[in-house]
């Protein structure tokens, strides 16, 4: 029997290559004679450029070219506003190289191209730039005051967008309610920090006129379209390849980073391949970040804890530019009610410019913020009403019979009303309560306290709208010589395991081993319809497109084999790489069927010779290839989701706090997770565990710090603390599988899930652990030893 | 693009250079290198052994870990000229010549201990060096995590890497406490 595909923890198909040093990341692509790029970047958060002198750099030995904005011609423009929205006020986007003003530390001002990176950096230091520094305001709440210095002179109060959405009748519900809970929470700036920084290489072939760009991007097709437009080239003359990419987490999908344009530009100008390999410090100041939001959330409830309505008003820091429009803030504001009914909602946000690295979606994209706000508020409500934290949630969860559950008036990132498609929320909550054994923990906690140890229970429930459109495609082709199956889609992977799960989907339909399915994605030279990898969408959107294409290919195989074997289609089965007449040993290999469906003049190999032993694959009297038919076994199809499909999960943890050292230790971390049908549980678990680790970073360790002048203070791995194995807990994983009714495979996205809940898990665990000190609830992430120290000190100060 | 006159360009920098002799993956290598060239760049660009990755260039992430005379080291914090006379082993040398994976590599594959694969060679080299050291391995949860604490991974959450270390110990018949 062939290995079962869908649903099995199949080992990944390309790991041997990656494990033996055979990966091909952008900087590994051999490009003879490649030149290397270094940038001059702004050392000021806001300044006016008075003068740039590049003469010494141009004269430096080994330098091929130096460019400033003046040298860019038609490229000296603002980059596209990727997702326009009517609520945006004077939206501003990044430029390839600064013209006039700079808007954040790290902004690209000049570019040097030289024989190697060492020389390029030497020459970059020879470039003199005179800046006139301008005043800045980093504090979000002060930045929107009328006297605050402006990031962009023509954008009043630094407000980039203001948007209000309403669902139901919040005012009426607030008037009816008998209990009100209002809190303010804050999430701080962080960054994706993929292990491979961004990288771009380009080669221009003057003979064919083809521009080839290797880009560690999550969006090769979109980059291809954009580059063709900017350079005025035919699309088929531009090939963008995302080779192996060392993590992305959202940071690697921006159209465009300056280097994505300037590297191809220089390659065309200089007639030599050109490379830009971002270093770690540049990744901290040149590649996008996320997370800062300040929410004021108010719940209107009954005394029984039934939440009738909520109001949430928040500020969203968009950094120096807003290329993604309101994407992050919109996701946060529409995810704000979490898994709870809350039939009446009012949400408002202002997106605010600050002179910092621009903000674009980072794994979670507004969901961690929304989860933190609503879950902190639910905990507060429980405390105020004297209810157990599990109980207050239980009373508000959407019941299975209420799906699909629509929040009319709240438009999600796909522009459609928020509609949760399926879920078993109460069951998930019960499962985690049982697994963590709350009663037993309370005893353990009491015993520990007597011994001077402080344990706390953390709890968080989250939902995640995944699998956004518009669409993706799938292409399936059976190779006539080897019988191997080639599969393509337009989006690209950054380590998620697409090649394996897509192979599993196809393997089931064609009866082959997943290892005989070769998936090639992220190369516009191979397949160039589609969008990109973001919003936990690859399995949902490309997965279903590939599934549909595989069904078509299967039908072609069956029809041809039915003719070849002179058997009814219903009597055939596809197993072990063969089409077999059920209950017999009569059959044809997939290679033979693929050969037979391609009418050949020459029997150039054994498969072609052996194909002649069968009856013809096509049954008709006309030409060998029937009218309207294509040769071979090949099919393409597309999948466009009707709207987002909503995954969810509950996390809980037992955390010990050392009030002396103000350190934390996770004793247990539990996760109940439901992403619909799982294509590969091992890969799902990997995604969730990795997300939790990133969430732990965001909850306690990782914070991008800017000083009052807008200088990043910890733009390196010594000071920005990505957790090691010693900081990340083991995750006890429990799967639930509530299929999505929206797509043929019944799947939901999982890429971002793990990170969403962790801030709330830790904050609520610390609240619980430090109750004996009388600390006020934690309302800000990332937490830190300092935050614990200050909370304990403040509590001491409040004591009589 | 209009046809332009090809620029005059030096083949390489004017940096002072020095000859180095070393062994890389069992093969004798003699090269003339810039005195400021990092060992990581030397391996990757001069020798085209691109399995050694560069993640931070300041010694924190461990992606660039190689073995120098049997000891794990950050090739991004080592100059190529410092490696003169030493024996370097990189990820390309770990599997057998016929492609059979080393038990550590096999364990990574079995345990889904890698995702994007960028940090993976560094982890493998670091773990291999621990396994090659004499003495008892601490295979307790905390012990294995301590063993891994010189390398960052942003994808896996480490749990499956911990499992892979234990699986590798099993495959190699290396008992240990825990």
PDB file of N, CA and C in Angstrom, chain A residues 12 15-16 19 25 27-28 35 61 115 118-119 122 191-193 195-196 206 246-247 249 268-269 272 280 362 494-495 682 686-687 689-690 693-694 702 717-718 722-725 728 730-731, chain B residues 1 3-4 9-10 13-14 36-38 41 44-45 48 50-51 53 55 57-58 60-61 91 101 105 108-110 112 114-118 120 141 145 149 151-152 154-160:
ATOM      1  N   UNK A  12       8.851  14.962   6.327  1.00  0.00           N
ATOM      2  CA  UNK A  12       8.986  15.973   5.271  1.00  0.00           C
ATOM      3  C   UNK A  12       9.880  15.470   4.144  1.00  0.00           C
ATOM      4  N   UNK A  15      13.816  17.304   3.780  1.00  0.00           N
ATOM      5  CA  UNK A  15      14.686  17.548   4.929  1.00  0.00           C
ATOM      6  C   UNK A  15      16.121  17.060   4.727  1.00  0.00           C
ATOM      7  N   UNK A  16      16.287  15.968   4.000  1.00  0.00           N
ATOM      8  CA  UNK A  16      17.661  15.447   3.841  1.00  0.00           C
ATOM      9  C   UNK A  16      18.548  16.495   3.185  1.00  0.00           C
ATOM     10  N   UNK A  19      19.343  19.176   5.701  1.00  0.00           N
ATOM     11  CA  UNK A  19      20.168  18.682   6.807  1.00  0.00           C
ATOM     12  C   UNK A  19      21.618  18.453   6.418  1.00  0.00           C
ATOM     13  N   UNK A  25      19.591  29.045  -0.155  1.00  0.00           N
ATOM     14  CA  UNK A  25      19.047  30.353   0.216  1.00  0.00           C
ATOM     15  C   UNK A  25      19.672  31.372  -0.735  1.00  0.00           C
ATOM     16  N   UNK A  27      21.734  33.782  -0.698  1.00  0.00           N
ATOM     17  CA  UNK A  27      23.180  34.026  -0.732  1.00  0.00           C
ATOM     18  C   UNK A  27      23.964  32.774  -1.130  1.00  0.00           C
ATOM     19  N   UNK A  28      23.266  31.656  -1.300  1.00  0.00           N
ATOM     20  CA  UNK A  28      23.944  30.420  -1.709  1.00  0.00           C
ATOM     21  C   UNK A  28      23.887  30.209  -3.221  1.00  0.00           C
ATOM     22  N   UNK A  35      28.433  41.432  -7.808  1.00  0.00           N
ATOM     23  CA  UNK A  35      28.816  42.599  -7.012  1.00  0.00           C
ATOM     24  C   UNK A  35      27.924  42.661  -5.779  1.00  0.00           C
ATOM     25  N   UNK A  61      38.650  52.324  -4.553  1.00  0.00           N
ATOM     26  CA  UNK A  61      38.978  51.151  -5.363  1.00  0.00           C
ATOM     27  C   UNK A  61      38.008  50.009  -5.106  1.00  0.00           C
ATOM     28  N   UNK A 115      32.958  45.307  -5.290  1.00  0.00           N
ATOM     29  CA  UNK A 115      33.386  43.932  -5.586  1.00  0.00           C
ATOM     30  C   UNK A 115      33.059  42.948  -4.475  1.00  0.00           C
ATOM     31  N   UNK A 118      32.707  43.787   1.944  1.00  0.00           N
ATOM     32  CA  UNK A 118      33.673  44.497   2.788  1.00  0.00           C
ATOM     33  C   UNK A 118      33.984  45.864   2.187  1.00  0.00           C
ATOM     34  N   UNK A 119      34.290  45.843   0.906  1.00  0.00           N
ATOM     35  CA  UNK A 119      34.625  47.094   0.218  1.00  0.00           C
ATOM     36  C   UNK A 119      33.397  48.006   0.138  1.00  0.00           C
ATOM     37  N   UNK A 122      33.117  49.742   3.371  1.00  0.00           N
ATOM     38  CA  UNK A 122      34.161  50.776   3.482  1.00  0.00           C
ATOM     39  C   UNK A 122      33.723  52.036   2.739  1.00  0.00           C
ATOM     40  N   UNK A 191       9.654  42.438  16.656  1.00  0.00           N
ATOM     41  CA  UNK A 191      10.057  42.163  15.270  1.00  0.00           C
ATOM     42  C   UNK A 191      10.151  40.663  15.033  1.00  0.00           C
ATOM     43  N   UNK A 192       9.969  40.281  13.775  1.00  0.00           N
ATOM     44  CA  UNK A 192       9.876  38.865  13.427  1.00  0.00           C
ATOM     45  C   UNK A 192      11.202  38.125  13.621  1.00  0.00           C
ATOM     46  N   UNK A 193      12.300  38.795  13.348  1.00  0.00           N
ATOM     47  CA  UNK A 193      13.633  38.207  13.488  1.00  0.00           C
ATOM     48  C   UNK A 193      13.744  36.805  12.883  1.00  0.00           C
ATOM     49  N   UNK A 195      15.538  33.763  11.064  1.00  0.00           N
ATOM     50  CA  UNK A 195      16.960  33.440  11.203  1.00  0.00           C
ATOM     51  C   UNK A 195      17.762  33.845   9.961  1.00  0.00           C
ATOM     52  N   UNK A 196      17.144  33.732   8.806  1.00  0.00           N
ATOM     53  CA  UNK A 196      17.798  34.305   7.619  1.00  0.00           C
ATOM     54  C   UNK A 196      17.264  35.721   7.450  1.00  0.00           C
ATOM     55  N   UNK A 206      21.594  40.170 -21.089  1.00  0.00           N
ATOM     56  CA  UNK A 206      21.402  41.144 -22.170  1.00  0.00           C
ATOM     57  C   UNK A 206      21.023  40.464 -23.476  1.00  0.00           C
ATOM     58  N   UNK A 246      14.709  31.377   4.790  1.00  0.00           N
ATOM     59  CA  UNK A 246      14.919  31.050   6.201  1.00  0.00           C
ATOM     60  C   UNK A 246      13.982  31.753   7.146  1.00  0.00           C
ATOM     61  N   UNK A 247      12.698  31.441   7.022  1.00  0.00           N
ATOM     62  CA  UNK A 247      11.689  32.057   7.884  1.00  0.00           C
ATOM     63  C   UNK A 247      11.236  33.382   7.307  1.00  0.00           C
ATOM     64  N   UNK A 249       7.562  35.006   8.527  1.00  0.00           N
ATOM     65  CA  UNK A 249       6.682  35.505   9.589  1.00  0.00           C
ATOM     66  C   UNK A 249       6.062  36.853   9.250  1.00  0.00           C
ATOM     67  N   UNK A 268      21.002  45.582 -13.926  1.00  0.00           N
ATOM     68  CA  UNK A 268      20.759  45.969 -15.327  1.00  0.00           C
ATOM     69  C   UNK A 268      21.716  47.069 -15.769  1.00  0.00           C
ATOM     70  N   UNK A 269      21.954  48.024 -14.855  1.00  0.00           N
ATOM     71  CA  UNK A 269      22.852  49.123 -15.181  1.00  0.00           C
ATOM     72  C   UNK A 269      24.284  48.653 -15.399  1.00  0.00           C
ATOM     73  N   UNK A 272      26.288  43.177 -14.497  1.00  0.00           N
ATOM     74  CA  UNK A 272      26.871  42.133 -13.641  1.00  0.00           C
ATOM     75  C   UNK A 272      25.808  41.702 -12.641  1.00  0.00           C
ATOM     76  N   UNK A 280      22.205  41.423  10.316  1.00  0.00           N
ATOM     77  CA  UNK A 280      21.239  41.414  11.416  1.00  0.00           C
ATOM     78  C   UNK A 280      20.910  42.811  11.905  1.00  0.00           C
ATOM     79  N   UNK A 362       3.189  41.145  11.123  1.00  0.00           N
ATOM     80  CA  UNK A 362       4.124  40.167  11.680  1.00  0.00           C
ATOM     81  C   UNK A 362       3.257  39.080  12.300  1.00  0.00           C
ATOM     82  N   UNK A 494       8.446  29.307   3.503  1.00  0.00           N
ATOM     83  CA  UNK A 494       9.587  29.794   4.286  1.00  0.00           C
ATOM     84  C   UNK A 494       9.900  28.792   5.387  1.00  0.00           C
ATOM     85  N   UNK A 495       9.642  27.503   5.093  1.00  0.00           N
ATOM     86  CA  UNK A 495       9.955  26.465   6.063  1.00  0.00           C
ATOM     87  C   UNK A 495       8.744  25.754   6.637  1.00  0.00           C
ATOM     88  N   UNK A 682       2.035  16.284  12.361  1.00  0.00           N
ATOM     89  CA  UNK A 682       3.397  16.628  12.810  1.00  0.00           C
ATOM     90  C   UNK A 682       3.726  18.068  12.403  1.00  0.00           C
ATOM     91  N   UNK A 686       4.347  21.356  14.709  1.00  0.00           N
ATOM     92  CA  UNK A 686       5.553  22.179  14.526  1.00  0.00           C
ATOM     93  C   UNK A 686       5.197  23.652  14.397  1.00  0.00           C
ATOM     94  N   UNK A 687       4.146  23.920  13.630  1.00  0.00           N
ATOM     95  CA  UNK A 687       3.717  25.304  13.469  1.00  0.00           C
ATOM     96  C   UNK A 687       3.282  25.891  14.804  1.00  0.00           C
ATOM     97  N   UNK A 689       3.975  24.840  17.942  1.00  0.00           N
ATOM     98  CA  UNK A 689       5.059  24.946  18.926  1.00  0.00           C
ATOM     99  C   UNK A 689       5.982  26.119  18.595  1.00  0.00           C
ATOM    100  N   UNK A 690       6.251  26.296  17.321  1.00  0.00           N
ATOM    101  CA  UNK A 690       7.091  27.427  16.917  1.00  0.00           C
ATOM    102  C   UNK A 690       6.403  28.747  17.207  1.00  0.00           C
ATOM    103  N   UNK A 693       6.698  29.494  20.871  1.00  0.00           N
ATOM    104  CA  UNK A 693       8.039  30.001  21.201  1.00  0.00           C
ATOM    105  C   UNK A 693       8.156  31.478  20.843  1.00  0.00           C
ATOM    106  N   UNK A 694       7.651  31.834  19.674  1.00  0.00           N
ATOM    107  CA  UNK A 694       7.708  33.236  19.263  1.00  0.00           C
ATOM    108  C   UNK A 694       6.825  34.074  20.195  1.00  0.00           C
ATOM    109  N   UNK A 702      11.188  39.841  24.181  1.00  0.00           N
ATOM    110  CA  UNK A 702      11.511  40.608  22.986  1.00  0.00           C
ATOM    111  C   UNK A 702      10.766  41.934  22.954  1.00  0.00           C
ATOM    112  N   UNK A 717      21.153  40.902  18.472  1.00  0.00           N
ATOM    113  CA  UNK A 717      20.712  39.720  19.219  1.00  0.00           C
ATOM    114  C   UNK A 717      21.320  39.635  20.627  1.00  0.00           C
ATOM    115  N   UNK A 718      22.277  40.510  20.934  1.00  0.00           N
ATOM    116  CA  UNK A 718      22.785  40.537  22.305  1.00  0.00           C
ATOM    117  C   UNK A 718      21.754  41.179  23.224  1.00  0.00           C
ATOM    118  N   UNK A 722      15.896  37.006  21.716  1.00  0.00           N
ATOM    119  CA  UNK A 722      15.153  35.879  21.157  1.00  0.00           C
ATOM    120  C   UNK A 722      15.396  34.675  22.079  1.00  0.00           C
ATOM    121  N   UNK A 723      14.332  34.010  22.526  1.00  0.00           N
ATOM    122  CA  UNK A 723      14.533  32.910  23.473  1.00  0.00           C
ATOM    123  C   UNK A 723      15.319  31.740  22.884  1.00  0.00           C
ATOM    124  N   UNK A 724      16.185  31.178  23.708  1.00  0.00           N
ATOM    125  CA  UNK A 724      16.856  29.910  23.392  1.00  0.00           C
ATOM    126  C   UNK A 724      15.983  28.756  23.906  1.00  0.00           C
ATOM    127  N   UNK A 725      16.450  27.546  23.687  1.00  0.00           N
ATOM    128  CA  UNK A 725      15.716  26.360  24.153  1.00  0.00           C
ATOM    129  C   UNK A 725      15.494  26.402  25.661  1.00  0.00           C
ATOM    130  N   UNK A 728      12.122  28.392  26.440  1.00  0.00           N
ATOM    131  CA  UNK A 728      10.848  28.022  25.812  1.00  0.00           C
ATOM    132  C   UNK A 728      10.308  26.746  26.466  1.00  0.00           C
ATOM    133  N   UNK A 730       8.121  23.232  27.079  1.00  0.00           N
ATOM    134  CA  UNK A 730       7.571  22.122  26.320  1.00  0.00           C
ATOM    135  C   UNK A 730       6.066  22.343  26.227  1.00  0.00           C
ATOM    136  N   UNK A 731       5.509  22.122  25.043  1.00  0.00           N
ATOM    137  CA  UNK A 731       4.070  22.353  24.860  1.00  0.00           C
ATOM    138  C   UNK A 731       3.348  21.015  24.854  1.00  0.00           C
TER     139      UNK A 731
ATOM    140  N   UNK B   1      16.823  48.597 -21.149  1.00  0.00           N
ATOM    141  CA  UNK B   1      18.095  49.202 -20.715  1.00  0.00           C
ATOM    142  C   UNK B   1      18.967  49.480 -21.928  1.00  0.00           C
ATOM    143  N   UNK B   3      22.406  50.015 -23.915  1.00  0.00           N
ATOM    144  CA  UNK B   3      23.723  49.381 -23.800  1.00  0.00           C
ATOM    145  C   UNK B   3      24.723  50.409 -23.294  1.00  0.00           C
ATOM    146  N   UNK B   4      25.410  50.083 -22.255  1.00  0.00           N
ATOM    147  CA  UNK B   4      26.388  51.000 -21.672  1.00  0.00           C
ATOM    148  C   UNK B   4      27.782  50.403 -21.808  1.00  0.00           C
ATOM    149  N   UNK B   9      36.534  47.737 -13.490  1.00  0.00           N
ATOM    150  CA  UNK B   9      36.323  47.321 -12.119  1.00  0.00           C
ATOM    151  C   UNK B   9      37.388  46.334 -11.692  1.00  0.00           C
ATOM    152  N   UNK B  10      37.907  46.589 -10.507  1.00  0.00           N
ATOM    153  CA  UNK B  10      38.895  45.657  -9.958  1.00  0.00           C
ATOM    154  C   UNK B  10      38.241  44.300  -9.777  1.00  0.00           C
ATOM    155  N   UNK B  13      39.220  43.279  -3.922  1.00  0.00           N
ATOM    156  CA  UNK B  13      39.607  44.435  -3.114  1.00  0.00           C
ATOM    157  C   UNK B  13      41.126  44.560  -3.021  1.00  0.00           C
ATOM    158  N   UNK B  14      41.574  45.715  -2.544  1.00  0.00           N
ATOM    159  CA  UNK B  14      43.003  45.951  -2.337  1.00  0.00           C
ATOM    160  C   UNK B  14      43.466  45.471  -0.965  1.00  0.00           C
ATOM    161  N   UNK B  36      41.129  40.256   6.519  1.00  0.00           N
ATOM    162  CA  UNK B  36      39.940  40.519   7.338  1.00  0.00           C
ATOM    163  C   UNK B  36      38.765  39.617   6.960  1.00  0.00           C
ATOM    164  N   UNK B  37      38.997  38.660   6.087  1.00  0.00           N
ATOM    165  CA  UNK B  37      37.903  37.782   5.653  1.00  0.00           C
ATOM    166  C   UNK B  37      37.467  36.876   6.817  1.00  0.00           C
ATOM    167  N   UNK B  38      36.179  36.842   7.066  1.00  0.00           N
ATOM    168  CA  UNK B  38      35.666  35.953   8.106  1.00  0.00           C
ATOM    169  C   UNK B  38      35.750  34.508   7.630  1.00  0.00           C
ATOM    170  N   UNK B  41      32.657  33.573   5.706  1.00  0.00           N
ATOM    171  CA  UNK B  41      32.661  34.013   4.306  1.00  0.00           C
ATOM    172  C   UNK B  41      33.649  33.195   3.472  1.00  0.00           C
ATOM    173  N   UNK B  44      31.953  29.882   2.772  1.00  0.00           N
ATOM    174  CA  UNK B  44      30.772  30.018   1.922  1.00  0.00           C
ATOM    175  C   UNK B  44      31.113  30.506   0.510  1.00  0.00           C
ATOM    176  N   UNK B  45      31.936  31.538   0.461  1.00  0.00           N
ATOM    177  CA  UNK B  45      32.138  32.180  -0.836  1.00  0.00           C
ATOM    178  C   UNK B  45      33.404  31.707  -1.550  1.00  0.00           C
ATOM    179  N   UNK B  48      32.847  27.702  -1.493  1.00  0.00           N
ATOM    180  CA  UNK B  48      31.477  27.384  -1.921  1.00  0.00           C
ATOM    181  C   UNK B  48      30.849  26.262  -1.087  1.00  0.00           C
ATOM    182  N   UNK B  50      28.274  26.249   1.122  1.00  0.00           N
ATOM    183  CA  UNK B  50      27.261  27.211   1.560  1.00  0.00           C
ATOM    184  C   UNK B  50      26.323  26.654   2.628  1.00  0.00           C
ATOM    185  N   UNK B  51      26.609  25.437   3.092  1.00  0.00           N
ATOM    186  CA  UNK B  51      25.769  24.889   4.159  1.00  0.00           C
ATOM    187  C   UNK B  51      25.970  25.583   5.497  1.00  0.00           C
ATOM    188  N   UNK B  53      25.695  28.659   7.565  1.00  0.00           N
ATOM    189  CA  UNK B  53      24.886  29.865   7.350  1.00  0.00           C
ATOM    190  C   UNK B  53      25.303  30.997   8.275  1.00  0.00           C
ATOM    191  N   UNK B  55      23.701  34.045  10.403  1.00  0.00           N
ATOM    192  CA  UNK B  55      22.426  34.584  10.883  1.00  0.00           C
ATOM    193  C   UNK B  55      22.540  35.900  11.618  1.00  0.00           C
ATOM    194  N   UNK B  57      26.139  37.382  12.586  1.00  0.00           N
ATOM    195  CA  UNK B  57      27.499  37.936  12.499  1.00  0.00           C
ATOM    196  C   UNK B  57      27.948  38.610  13.786  1.00  0.00           C
ATOM    197  N   UNK B  58      27.315  38.249  14.916  1.00  0.00           N
ATOM    198  CA  UNK B  58      27.916  38.682  16.179  1.00  0.00           C
ATOM    199  C   UNK B  58      27.867  37.590  17.247  1.00  0.00           C
ATOM    200  N   UNK B  60      25.719  35.266  18.305  1.00  0.00           N
ATOM    201  CA  UNK B  60      24.618  34.928  19.193  1.00  0.00           C
ATOM    202  C   UNK B  60      23.791  33.752  18.671  1.00  0.00           C
ATOM    203  N   UNK B  61      23.576  33.694  17.359  1.00  0.00           N
ATOM    204  CA  UNK B  61      22.557  32.770  16.850  1.00  0.00           C
ATOM    205  C   UNK B  61      23.076  31.358  16.613  1.00  0.00           C
ATOM    206  N   UNK B  91      29.030  21.266   7.866  1.00  0.00           N
ATOM    207  CA  UNK B  91      27.841  20.417   7.719  1.00  0.00           C
ATOM    208  C   UNK B  91      27.972  19.483   6.518  1.00  0.00           C
ATOM    209  N   UNK B 101      22.537   9.539   6.051  1.00  0.00           N
ATOM    210  CA  UNK B 101      22.557  10.596   7.051  1.00  0.00           C
ATOM    211  C   UNK B 101      23.258  10.130   8.322  1.00  0.00           C
ATOM    212  N   UNK B 105      21.440  13.755  12.005  1.00  0.00           N
ATOM    213  CA  UNK B 105      20.631  14.240  10.876  1.00  0.00           C
ATOM    214  C   UNK B 105      19.369  13.394  10.718  1.00  0.00           C
ATOM    215  N   UNK B 108      16.880  14.310  13.325  1.00  0.00           N
ATOM    216  CA  UNK B 108      16.208  15.574  12.994  1.00  0.00           C
ATOM    217  C   UNK B 108      15.072  15.320  12.006  1.00  0.00           C
ATOM    218  N   UNK B 109      15.337  14.492  11.019  1.00  0.00           N
ATOM    219  CA  UNK B 109      14.322  14.202   9.991  1.00  0.00           C
ATOM    220  C   UNK B 109      13.149  13.448  10.614  1.00  0.00           C
ATOM    221  N   UNK B 110      13.464  12.453  11.412  1.00  0.00           N
ATOM    222  CA  UNK B 110      12.391  11.650  12.016  1.00  0.00           C
ATOM    223  C   UNK B 110      11.526  12.460  12.977  1.00  0.00           C
ATOM    224  N   UNK B 112      10.920  15.757  12.983  1.00  0.00           N
ATOM    225  CA  UNK B 112      10.483  17.057  12.454  1.00  0.00           C
ATOM    226  C   UNK B 112      11.153  18.189  13.245  1.00  0.00           C
ATOM    227  N   UNK B 114      13.240  20.394  12.152  1.00  0.00           N
ATOM    228  CA  UNK B 114      13.631  21.569  11.379  1.00  0.00           C
ATOM    229  C   UNK B 114      12.436  22.045  10.583  1.00  0.00           C
ATOM    230  N   UNK B 115      12.409  23.334  10.338  1.00  0.00           N
ATOM    231  CA  UNK B 115      11.383  23.880   9.442  1.00  0.00           C
ATOM    232  C   UNK B 115      12.067  24.607   8.293  1.00  0.00           C
ATOM    233  N   UNK B 116      12.461  25.864   8.506  1.00  0.00           N
ATOM    234  CA  UNK B 116      13.075  26.568   7.375  1.00  0.00           C
ATOM    235  C   UNK B 116      14.478  26.046   7.074  1.00  0.00           C
ATOM    236  N   UNK B 117      15.115  25.416   8.047  1.00  0.00           N
ATOM    237  CA  UNK B 117      16.409  24.793   7.797  1.00  0.00           C
ATOM    238  C   UNK B 117      17.605  25.719   7.879  1.00  0.00           C
ATOM    239  N   UNK B 118      17.369  26.990   8.150  1.00  0.00           N
ATOM    240  CA  UNK B 118      18.497  27.927   8.125  1.00  0.00           C
ATOM    241  C   UNK B 118      19.404  27.756   9.340  1.00  0.00           C
ATOM    242  N   UNK B 120      19.570  25.006  11.040  1.00  0.00           N
ATOM    243  CA  UNK B 120      19.779  23.568  11.224  1.00  0.00           C
ATOM    244  C   UNK B 120      21.243  23.127  11.155  1.00  0.00           C
ATOM    245  N   UNK B 141      15.522  16.597  30.196  1.00  0.00           N
ATOM    246  CA  UNK B 141      14.946  17.739  29.463  1.00  0.00           C
ATOM    247  C   UNK B 141      15.835  18.979  29.633  1.00  0.00           C
ATOM    248  N   UNK B 145      18.267  20.803  26.781  1.00  0.00           N
ATOM    249  CA  UNK B 145      18.042  22.221  26.454  1.00  0.00           C
ATOM    250  C   UNK B 145      19.306  23.042  26.714  1.00  0.00           C
ATOM    251  N   UNK B 149      21.654  25.414  24.049  1.00  0.00           N
ATOM    252  CA  UNK B 149      21.449  26.829  24.373  1.00  0.00           C
ATOM    253  C   UNK B 149      22.448  27.771  23.701  1.00  0.00           C
ATOM    254  N   UNK B 151      22.367  27.924  20.356  1.00  0.00           N
ATOM    255  CA  UNK B 151      21.816  28.083  19.005  1.00  0.00           C
ATOM    256  C   UNK B 151      20.373  28.583  19.073  1.00  0.00           C
ATOM    257  N   UNK B 152      20.077  29.553  18.217  1.00  0.00           N
ATOM    258  CA  UNK B 152      18.708  30.057  18.116  1.00  0.00           C
ATOM    259  C   UNK B 152      17.974  29.374  16.979  1.00  0.00           C
ATOM    260  N   UNK B 154      14.046  29.933  15.173  1.00  0.00           N
ATOM    261  CA  UNK B 154      12.870  30.799  15.214  1.00  0.00           C
ATOM    262  C   UNK B 154      11.613  30.059  14.767  1.00  0.00           C
ATOM    263  N   UNK B 155      11.776  28.826  14.260  1.00  0.00           N
ATOM    264  CA  UNK B 155      10.616  28.129  13.678  1.00  0.00           C
ATOM    265  C   UNK B 155      10.026  27.048  14.584  1.00  0.00           C
ATOM    266  N   UNK B 156      10.875  26.233  15.197  1.00  0.00           N
ATOM    267  CA  UNK B 156      10.375  24.969  15.760  1.00  0.00           C
ATOM    268  C   UNK B 156       9.908  25.047  17.197  1.00  0.00           C
ATOM    269  N   UNK B 157      10.326  26.056  17.945  1.00  0.00           N
ATOM    270  CA  UNK B 157      10.034  26.058  19.374  1.00  0.00           C
ATOM    271  C   UNK B 157      10.900  25.060  20.141  1.00  0.00           C
ATOM    272  N   UNK B 158      11.880  24.481  19.492  1.00  0.00           N
ATOM    273  CA  UNK B 158      12.933  23.641  20.086  1.00  0.00           C
ATOM    274  C   UNK B 158      12.493  22.240  20.518  1.00  0.00           C
ATOM    275  N   UNK B 159      11.192  22.053  20.775  1.00  0.00           N
ATOM    276  CA  UNK B 159      10.735  20.799  21.382  1.00  0.00           C
ATOM    277  C   UNK B 159      11.151  19.588  20.559  1.00  0.00           C
ATOM    278  N   UNK B 160      10.990  19.691  19.245  1.00  0.00           N
ATOM    279  CA  UNK B 160      11.355  18.562  18.399  1.00  0.00           C
ATOM    280  C   UNK B 160      12.866  18.429  18.247  1.00  0.00           C
TER     281      UNK B 160
END
